[in-house]
Amino acid sequence: MKTDKADILALLRNSEDYVSGQQLCDRFGVTRTAVWKVINQLKEEGYRIESISGRGYRLIEGPEDILSQSEIVSRLTTEWAGRKVYYYDVTGSTNNDAKRCGEEGDPHGTVVVADIQNAGKGRRGRGWQTLSGTALAFTILLRPEFAPDKASMITLVMALSVAEAVEEVLEGAEGAVTTIKWPNDIVLNKKKICGMLTEMTMTPEMDEIQYIVVGAGINVNNASLEEFSEEIRKTATSLKIETGRQINRAELLEKILLRFEDNYATFLKTLDLSELKEAYQSHLQGVGGEVRVLDPVGEYVGVSQGIDDKGELIVVKENGEKVQVYAGEVSVRGLYGYV
Ligand code: BTN
């Protein structure tokens, strides 16, 4: 669903030389005035575009961080993830929006992105804060053909994809260690930067998946801990707080979707995590260390041995018993704090 604006922006971004007004008109079948209007809109949004008469337009640089329909769409090079994008400046919850897309027939891979969520949902019925200009909150709609019992692994596939993309945008940032806290929190320097919420809707016969939505909320450009509510201040952080870098959220999304498309294809080959386990495990926090498993039927302490092919956490209890911990209602902590 490329808009003219996104098309023009993509062409300018990918050209090293000037692009003439005529080239833009011919390519997109629009008038010179239409091109001129789009260029002006882009300039107003903070894109530095040089126009030289007789040569055309050249994108010098874009804003450091901008989240908009055209910025997102103009960057995408994926095959199916994000080939349809709904961007909102403000929404309630991108998961709820994506579920509506699921009901209304939008295609596999549709992505909903928002700058602000005023009713963001966290796990276990909690809320999720998404403040303007700082976070990346998005949800992808999937229409898989696999059996419902495989669905819980998709969150781990997304967790790996986010961790890999975060590493890419933070490349070269000293001391930035990105890990995954099982099953799907992304942690930077031992504090949480991202949470995920996956929701599945079954067909009316309840035997097949109708659609799954996988939502992720990433603290990207929050400048200080004061921006977080007191409740989460001890355990949360942002990419900017940890590294000083201002990240382009659309670029981060582009990288996540590329990684997700790739990791999802690997998952589909075996319908388990056998081929992704090594990569996931290389990011997994606390393997070989003691963990506290907060199981509603009784808390216990054990040593984490990483995940099995189904994404369950293998924990060896103090009495030597080996347990496979299934994510569901269970939380796992380090012995002395959040990780
Ligand atoms: C958690 O509790 O750790 C999960 C948080 C999930 C938040 C994301 S933000 C995008 C998507 N939309 C929502 O309403 N929730 C998820």
Tab-separated table of C-alpha atoms and ligand atoms in Angstrom:
chain	number	residue	atom	x	y	z
A	1	MET	CA	0.000	0.000	0.000
A	2	LYS	CA	2.565	2.581	-1.136
A	3	THR	CA	1.431	6.158	-1.240
A	4	ASP	CA	2.900	8.513	-3.842
A	5	LYS	CA	4.713	10.203	-1.009
A	6	ALA	CA	6.288	6.952	0.152
A	7	ASP	CA	7.208	6.057	-3.443
A	8	ILE	CA	8.846	9.414	-4.043
A	9	LEU	CA	10.671	9.223	-0.730
A	10	ALA	CA	11.882	5.692	-1.482
A	11	LEU	CA	13.154	6.739	-4.894
A	12	LEU	CA	14.983	9.764	-3.480
A	13	ARG	CA	16.475	7.675	-0.654
A	14	ASN	CA	17.758	5.036	-3.036
A	15	SER	CA	19.243	7.422	-5.635
A	16	GLU	CA	22.726	8.705	-5.235
A	17	ASP	CA	22.239	11.368	-7.875
A	18	TYR	CA	19.550	13.998	-8.467
A	19	VAL	CA	16.165	12.743	-9.631
A	20	SER	CA	14.488	15.045	-12.103
A	21	GLY	CA	10.914	16.210	-11.637
A	22	GLN	CA	10.098	14.649	-15.022
A	23	GLN	CA	11.473	11.250	-13.919
A	24	LEU	CA	9.237	11.364	-10.856
A	25	CYS	CA	6.195	12.340	-12.942
A	26	ASP	CA	6.803	9.560	-15.483
A	27	ARG	CA	7.542	6.934	-12.887
A	28	PHE	CA	4.453	7.533	-10.792
A	29	GLY	CA	2.104	8.966	-13.407
A	30	VAL	CA	1.548	12.215	-11.517
A	31	THR	CA	1.772	15.871	-12.475
A	32	ARG	CA	4.691	18.221	-11.777
A	33	THR	CA	2.493	20.106	-9.328
A	34	ALA	CA	1.754	16.898	-7.454
A	35	VAL	CA	5.482	16.120	-7.212
A	36	TRP	CA	6.213	19.644	-6.034
A	37	LYS	CA	3.513	19.385	-3.369
A	38	VAL	CA	4.926	16.117	-2.037
A	39	ILE	CA	8.451	17.533	-1.957
A	40	ASN	CA	7.185	20.517	0.025
A	41	GLN	CA	5.332	18.284	2.484
A	42	LEU	CA	8.467	16.228	3.009
A	43	LYS	CA	10.504	19.379	3.620
A	44	GLU	CA	7.930	20.516	6.174
A	45	GLU	CA	8.275	17.170	7.955
A	46	GLY	CA	12.016	17.794	8.317
A	47	TYR	CA	13.529	16.058	5.264
A	48	ARG	CA	16.399	18.066	3.801
A	49	ILE	CA	15.839	17.943	0.059
A	50	GLU	CA	17.979	19.933	-2.317
A	51	SER	CA	16.264	21.154	-5.486
A	52	ILE	CA	18.392	22.416	-8.342
A	53	SER	CA	16.720	23.661	-11.437
A	54	GLY	CA	17.629	21.592	-14.465
A	55	ARG	CA	18.850	18.693	-12.320
A	56	GLY	CA	16.006	17.858	-9.954
A	57	TYR	CA	15.799	16.749	-6.335
A	58	ARG	CA	18.238	15.064	-3.983
A	59	LEU	CA	17.567	13.833	-0.454
A	60	ILE	CA	20.402	15.075	1.729
A	61	GLU	CA	19.108	13.648	4.971
A	62	GLY	CA	15.904	12.757	6.750
A	63	PRO	CA	14.913	13.693	10.291
A	64	GLU	CA	16.871	11.822	12.985
A	65	ASP	CA	13.691	10.050	14.020
A	66	ILE	CA	10.318	10.201	12.366
A	67	LEU	CA	7.467	7.752	12.520
A	68	SER	CA	4.969	8.232	9.708
A	69	GLN	CA	3.193	6.148	7.099
A	70	SER	CA	5.503	7.327	4.307
A	71	GLU	CA	8.742	6.958	6.284
A	72	ILE	CA	7.801	3.396	7.239
A	73	VAL	CA	6.509	2.318	3.838
A	74	SER	CA	9.384	3.949	1.929
A	75	ARG	CA	11.903	1.840	3.854
A	76	LEU	CA	10.330	-1.577	3.542
A	77	THR	CA	12.080	-4.169	1.401
A	78	THR	CA	10.372	-7.211	2.897
A	79	GLU	CA	8.340	-9.631	0.813
A	80	TRP	CA	5.232	-9.879	2.993
A	81	ALA	CA	5.871	-8.460	6.470
A	82	GLY	CA	4.509	-4.931	6.479
A	83	ARG	CA	3.411	-4.934	2.840
A	84	LYS	CA	0.276	-3.333	4.234
A	85	VAL	CA	0.841	-0.746	6.949
A	86	TYR	CA	-1.592	1.199	9.094
A	87	TYR	CA	0.124	4.046	10.914
A	88	TYR	CA	-1.640	6.079	13.625
A	89	ASP	CA	-0.323	9.093	15.525
A	90	VAL	CA	-2.608	8.026	18.366
A	91	THR	CA	-4.515	4.835	18.933
A	92	GLY	CA	-5.788	2.697	21.805
A	93	SER	CA	-3.838	-0.493	21.287
A	94	THR	CA	-2.142	-1.682	18.098
A	95	ASN	CA	-2.987	-5.266	19.118
A	96	ASN	CA	-6.682	-4.385	19.145
A	97	ASP	CA	-6.309	-2.596	15.798
A	98	ALA	CA	-4.561	-5.622	14.302
A	99	LYS	CA	-7.311	-7.898	15.605
A	100	ARG	CA	-9.815	-5.707	13.809
A	101	CYS	CA	-7.693	-6.087	10.645
A	102	GLY	CA	-7.850	-9.830	11.286
A	103	GLU	CA	-11.645	-9.702	11.361
A	104	GLU	CA	-11.867	-7.442	8.327
A	105	GLY	CA	-9.789	-9.625	6.025
A	106	ASP	CA	-6.480	-7.768	5.881
A	107	PRO	CA	-3.642	-9.926	4.581
A	108	HIS	CA	-1.009	-11.962	6.411
A	109	GLY	CA	1.825	-9.617	7.372
A	110	THR	CA	-0.283	-6.471	7.837
A	111	VAL	CA	1.419	-4.216	10.368
A	112	VAL	CA	-0.170	-1.614	12.636
A	113	VAL	CA	2.150	1.042	14.079
A	114	ALA	CA	1.406	3.884	16.480
A	115	ASP	CA	3.295	6.779	17.987
A	116	ILE	CA	1.043	6.917	21.041
A	117	GLN	CA	-1.162	4.198	22.525
A	118	ASN	CA	-3.562	5.403	25.157
A	119	ALA	CA	-4.816	1.931	26.086
A	120	GLY	CA	-1.710	-0.183	25.407
A	121	LYS	CA	-1.994	-3.727	26.742
A	122	GLY	CA	0.695	-5.640	28.615
A	123	ARG	CA	0.810	-9.286	29.615
A	124	ARG	CA	-1.462	-10.715	32.300
A	125	GLY	CA	-4.025	-7.953	31.973
A	126	ARG	CA	-1.582	-5.164	32.783
A	127	GLY	CA	-1.323	-1.901	30.859
A	128	TRP	CA	1.571	-0.732	28.704
A	129	GLN	CA	2.792	2.851	28.511
A	130	THR	CA	3.601	4.235	25.041
A	131	LEU	CA	4.694	7.842	25.166
A	132	SER	CA	4.752	10.133	22.165
A	133	GLY	CA	7.914	10.470	20.127
A	134	THR	CA	9.851	7.866	22.043
A	135	ALA	CA	8.486	4.374	21.613
A	136	LEU	CA	7.975	1.932	18.829
A	137	ALA	CA	4.659	0.168	19.315
A	138	PHE	CA	3.626	-2.171	16.547
A	139	THR	CA	1.673	-5.344	15.894
A	140	ILE	CA	1.880	-7.802	13.041
A	141	LEU	CA	-1.110	-9.823	11.862
A	142	LEU	CA	-0.376	-13.432	10.897
A	143	ARG	CA	-2.635	-15.940	9.189
A	144	PRO	CA	-0.709	-19.159	9.685
A	145	GLU	CA	-1.729	-22.587	8.512
A	146	PHE	CA	-0.086	-24.450	11.395
A	147	ALA	CA	-1.868	-25.991	14.376
A	148	PRO	CA	-2.793	-23.791	17.372
A	149	ASP	CA	-0.342	-25.582	19.685
A	150	LYS	CA	2.573	-24.118	17.682
A	151	ALA	CA	1.475	-20.518	18.185
A	152	SER	CA	3.294	-19.847	21.452
A	153	MET	CA	6.629	-20.243	19.654
A	154	ILE	CA	5.913	-17.268	17.399
A	155	THR	CA	6.538	-14.855	20.264
A	156	LEU	CA	10.007	-16.320	20.682
A	157	VAL	CA	10.584	-15.920	16.934
A	158	MET	CA	9.644	-12.249	17.295
A	159	ALA	CA	11.804	-11.880	20.422
A	160	LEU	CA	14.825	-13.156	18.520
A	161	SER	CA	14.026	-10.833	15.600
A	162	VAL	CA	13.745	-7.766	17.841
A	163	ALA	CA	16.973	-8.647	19.671
A	164	GLU	CA	18.833	-9.035	16.376
A	165	ALA	CA	17.444	-5.779	14.968
A	166	VAL	CA	18.263	-3.873	18.163
A	167	GLU	CA	21.818	-5.170	17.918
A	168	GLU	CA	22.001	-3.949	14.326
A	169	VAL	CA	20.887	-0.406	15.156
A	170	LEU	CA	23.181	-0.289	18.189
A	171	GLU	CA	26.186	-1.633	16.300
A	172	GLY	CA	29.361	-0.085	17.656
A	173	ALA	CA	27.681	1.320	20.791
A	174	GLU	CA	30.091	0.420	23.541
A	175	GLY	CA	28.882	-1.724	26.405
A	176	ALA	CA	25.393	-2.260	24.959
A	177	VAL	CA	24.511	-5.882	25.640
A	178	THR	CA	21.176	-7.039	24.235
A	179	THR	CA	19.703	-10.182	25.739
A	180	ILE	CA	16.378	-11.990	25.896
A	181	LYS	CA	14.749	-12.698	29.224
A	182	TRP	CA	12.768	-15.857	28.598
A	183	PRO	CA	10.378	-16.029	26.933
A	184	ASN	CA	10.175	-12.659	25.218
A	185	ASP	CA	11.316	-9.583	27.132
A	186	ILE	CA	14.217	-7.833	25.447
A	187	VAL	CA	16.762	-6.584	27.900
A	188	LEU	CA	19.533	-4.054	27.451
A	189	ASN	CA	22.211	-3.984	30.130
A	190	LYS	CA	19.912	-5.964	32.440
A	191	LYS	CA	16.909	-3.654	32.123
A	192	LYS	CA	13.804	-4.167	30.031
A	193	ILE	CA	13.497	-2.289	26.732
A	194	CYS	CA	10.761	-4.326	25.094
A	195	GLY	CA	7.734	-6.421	25.971
A	196	MET	CA	5.557	-8.519	23.696
A	197	LEU	CA	1.969	-9.615	23.673
A	198	THR	CA	0.689	-12.333	21.361
A	199	GLU	CA	-3.027	-12.992	20.997
A	200	MET	CA	-4.644	-15.774	19.008
A	201	THR	CA	-8.149	-15.981	17.587
A	202	MET	CA	-9.536	-19.360	16.601
A	203	THR	CA	-12.050	-20.183	13.877
A	204	PRO	CA	-15.655	-20.535	15.097
A	205	GLU	CA	-15.205	-24.330	15.053
A	206	MET	CA	-12.278	-23.774	17.454
A	207	ASP	CA	-10.039	-26.219	15.601
A	208	GLU	CA	-7.901	-23.864	13.510
A	209	ILE	CA	-6.158	-20.562	13.957
A	210	GLN	CA	-8.064	-17.731	12.328
A	211	TYR	CA	-5.268	-15.250	12.979
A	212	ILE	CA	-2.548	-14.343	15.447
A	213	VAL	CA	-1.415	-10.845	16.368
A	214	VAL	CA	2.069	-10.320	17.755
A	215	GLY	CA	2.615	-6.910	19.346
A	216	ALA	CA	5.860	-5.414	20.597
A	217	GLY	CA	6.489	-2.227	22.541
A	218	ILE	CA	10.054	-0.933	22.492
A	219	ASN	CA	11.425	1.946	24.563
A	220	VAL	CA	13.571	3.656	21.967
A	221	ASN	CA	14.230	7.362	22.440
A	222	ASN	CA	13.182	8.042	26.045
A	223	ALA	CA	15.848	10.445	27.266
A	224	SER	CA	15.591	9.749	30.993
A	225	LEU	CA	14.136	7.301	33.487
A	226	GLU	CA	11.815	10.052	34.770
A	227	GLU	CA	9.744	9.462	31.643
A	228	PHE	CA	8.711	6.039	32.941
A	229	SER	CA	6.084	5.542	35.610
A	230	GLU	CA	7.507	4.927	39.071
A	231	GLU	CA	6.247	1.392	38.951
A	232	ILE	CA	8.566	0.342	36.126
A	233	ARG	CA	11.468	2.770	36.650
A	234	LYS	CA	13.629	0.218	38.436
A	235	THR	CA	13.382	-2.371	35.703
A	236	ALA	CA	12.918	-0.357	32.488
A	237	THR	CA	15.284	1.535	30.248
A	238	SER	CA	15.497	2.731	26.635
A	239	LEU	CA	17.998	2.376	23.799
A	240	LYS	CA	18.801	6.072	24.137
A	241	ILE	CA	19.335	6.026	27.894
A	242	GLU	CA	21.775	3.137	27.574
A	243	THR	CA	23.713	4.331	24.534
A	244	GLY	CA	23.046	8.049	24.056
A	245	ARG	CA	21.938	7.290	20.496
A	246	GLN	CA	18.799	8.736	18.943
A	247	ILE	CA	17.401	5.925	16.819
A	248	ASN	CA	15.152	6.253	13.793
A	249	ARG	CA	12.165	4.134	14.853
A	250	ALA	CA	11.097	3.452	11.264
A	251	GLU	CA	14.564	2.078	10.548
A	252	LEU	CA	14.349	-0.138	13.634
A	253	LEU	CA	10.948	-1.419	12.474
A	254	GLU	CA	12.333	-2.092	8.985
A	255	LYS	CA	15.132	-4.193	10.476
A	256	ILE	CA	12.785	-6.072	12.808
A	257	LEU	CA	10.449	-6.994	9.950
A	258	LEU	CA	13.346	-8.172	7.793
A	259	ARG	CA	14.672	-10.345	10.594
A	260	PHE	CA	11.164	-11.613	11.408
A	261	GLU	CA	10.459	-12.613	7.821
A	262	ASP	CA	13.668	-14.583	7.743
A	263	ASN	CA	13.260	-16.219	11.168
A	264	TYR	CA	9.595	-17.037	10.481
A	265	ALA	CA	10.604	-18.852	7.270
A	266	THR	CA	13.119	-20.880	9.281
A	267	PHE	CA	10.444	-21.680	11.873
A	268	LEU	CA	8.000	-22.837	9.164
A	269	LYS	CA	10.509	-25.405	7.860
A	270	THR	CA	10.272	-27.508	11.024
A	271	LEU	CA	7.345	-25.905	12.904
A	272	ASP	CA	9.534	-25.717	15.956
A	273	LEU	CA	12.543	-23.744	17.154
A	274	SER	CA	15.170	-26.396	16.390
A	275	GLU	CA	16.869	-24.274	13.722
A	276	LEU	CA	16.526	-21.011	15.657
A	277	LYS	CA	17.471	-22.350	19.069
A	278	GLU	CA	21.165	-21.612	18.772
A	279	ALA	CA	20.572	-17.979	17.780
A	280	TYR	CA	17.882	-17.528	20.465
A	281	GLN	CA	20.054	-19.170	23.090
A	282	SER	CA	23.040	-16.981	22.206
A	283	HIS	CA	20.932	-14.033	23.429
A	284	LEU	CA	19.225	-15.788	26.311
A	285	GLN	CA	19.871	-14.277	29.704
A	286	GLY	CA	21.051	-16.442	32.571
A	287	VAL	CA	21.720	-19.837	30.977
A	288	GLY	CA	23.596	-21.913	33.539
A	289	GLY	CA	22.554	-19.523	36.306
A	290	GLU	CA	20.029	-19.818	39.119
A	291	VAL	CA	16.471	-18.695	38.420
A	292	ARG	CA	13.332	-18.371	40.464
A	293	VAL	CA	10.265	-19.760	38.696
A	294	LEU	CA	7.145	-17.914	39.784
A	295	ASP	CA	4.652	-20.688	39.114
A	296	PRO	CA	1.156	-19.869	40.437
A	297	VAL	CA	0.979	-23.360	41.906
A	298	GLY	CA	4.254	-22.947	43.778
A	299	GLU	CA	7.472	-20.986	43.403
A	300	TYR	CA	10.792	-22.820	43.076
A	301	VAL	CA	14.473	-22.190	42.432
A	302	GLY	CA	16.595	-24.052	39.892
A	303	VAL	CA	19.300	-23.743	37.270
A	304	SER	CA	18.317	-22.635	33.765
A	305	GLN	CA	19.543	-24.868	30.980
A	306	GLY	CA	18.091	-22.824	28.141
A	307	ILE	CA	15.188	-23.745	25.863
A	308	ASP	CA	14.094	-26.937	24.145
A	309	ASP	CA	12.820	-27.155	20.561
A	310	LYS	CA	9.345	-26.018	21.659
A	311	GLY	CA	10.660	-22.912	23.404
A	312	GLU	CA	10.037	-24.221	26.907
A	313	LEU	CA	12.654	-23.304	29.492
A	314	ILE	CA	14.502	-26.280	30.935
A	315	VAL	CA	15.102	-25.798	34.648
A	316	VAL	CA	16.866	-28.274	36.925
A	317	LYS	CA	15.390	-27.982	40.406
A	318	GLU	CA	17.493	-28.104	43.563
A	319	ASN	CA	16.416	-31.741	44.066
A	320	GLY	CA	17.759	-32.656	40.620
A	321	GLU	CA	14.347	-32.871	38.936
A	322	LYS	CA	14.322	-31.505	35.370
A	323	VAL	CA	11.262	-29.391	34.503
A	324	GLN	CA	10.088	-27.912	31.211
A	325	VAL	CA	8.631	-24.529	32.047
A	326	TYR	CA	5.836	-23.466	29.700
A	327	ALA	CA	5.529	-19.677	29.343
A	328	GLY	CA	1.755	-19.265	29.934
A	329	GLU	CA	1.215	-17.876	33.403
A	330	VAL	CA	4.737	-18.468	34.659
A	331	SER	CA	7.374	-15.758	35.186
A	332	VAL	CA	11.061	-16.387	35.639
A	333	ARG	CA	13.411	-14.071	37.531
A	334	GLY	CA	17.072	-14.058	38.441
A	335	LEU	CA	17.571	-14.677	42.119
A	336	TYR	CA	18.428	-11.062	42.859
A	337	GLY	CA	16.145	-8.976	40.691
A	338	TYR	CA	14.472	-8.608	37.332
A	339	VAL	CA	16.930	-10.632	35.208
B	1	BTN	C1	4.480	-6.899	28.469
B	1	BTN	O1	3.694	-6.810	29.422
B	1	BTN	O2	5.693	-7.016	28.639
B	1	BTN	C2	3.939	-6.875	27.072
B	1	BTN	C3	3.808	-5.503	26.510
B	1	BTN	C4	3.306	-5.478	25.068
B	1	BTN	C5	3.114	-4.070	24.575
B	1	BTN	C6	2.868	-3.992	23.105
B	1	BTN	S1	2.935	-2.334	22.512
B	1	BTN	C7	2.294	-2.823	20.977
B	1	BTN	C8	1.224	-3.841	21.254
B	1	BTN	N1	-0.047	-3.207	21.516
B	1	BTN	C9	-0.471	-3.417	22.744
B	1	BTN	O3	-1.546	-2.982	23.229
B	1	BTN	N2	0.412	-4.155	23.423
B	1	BTN	C10	1.539	-4.531	22.593
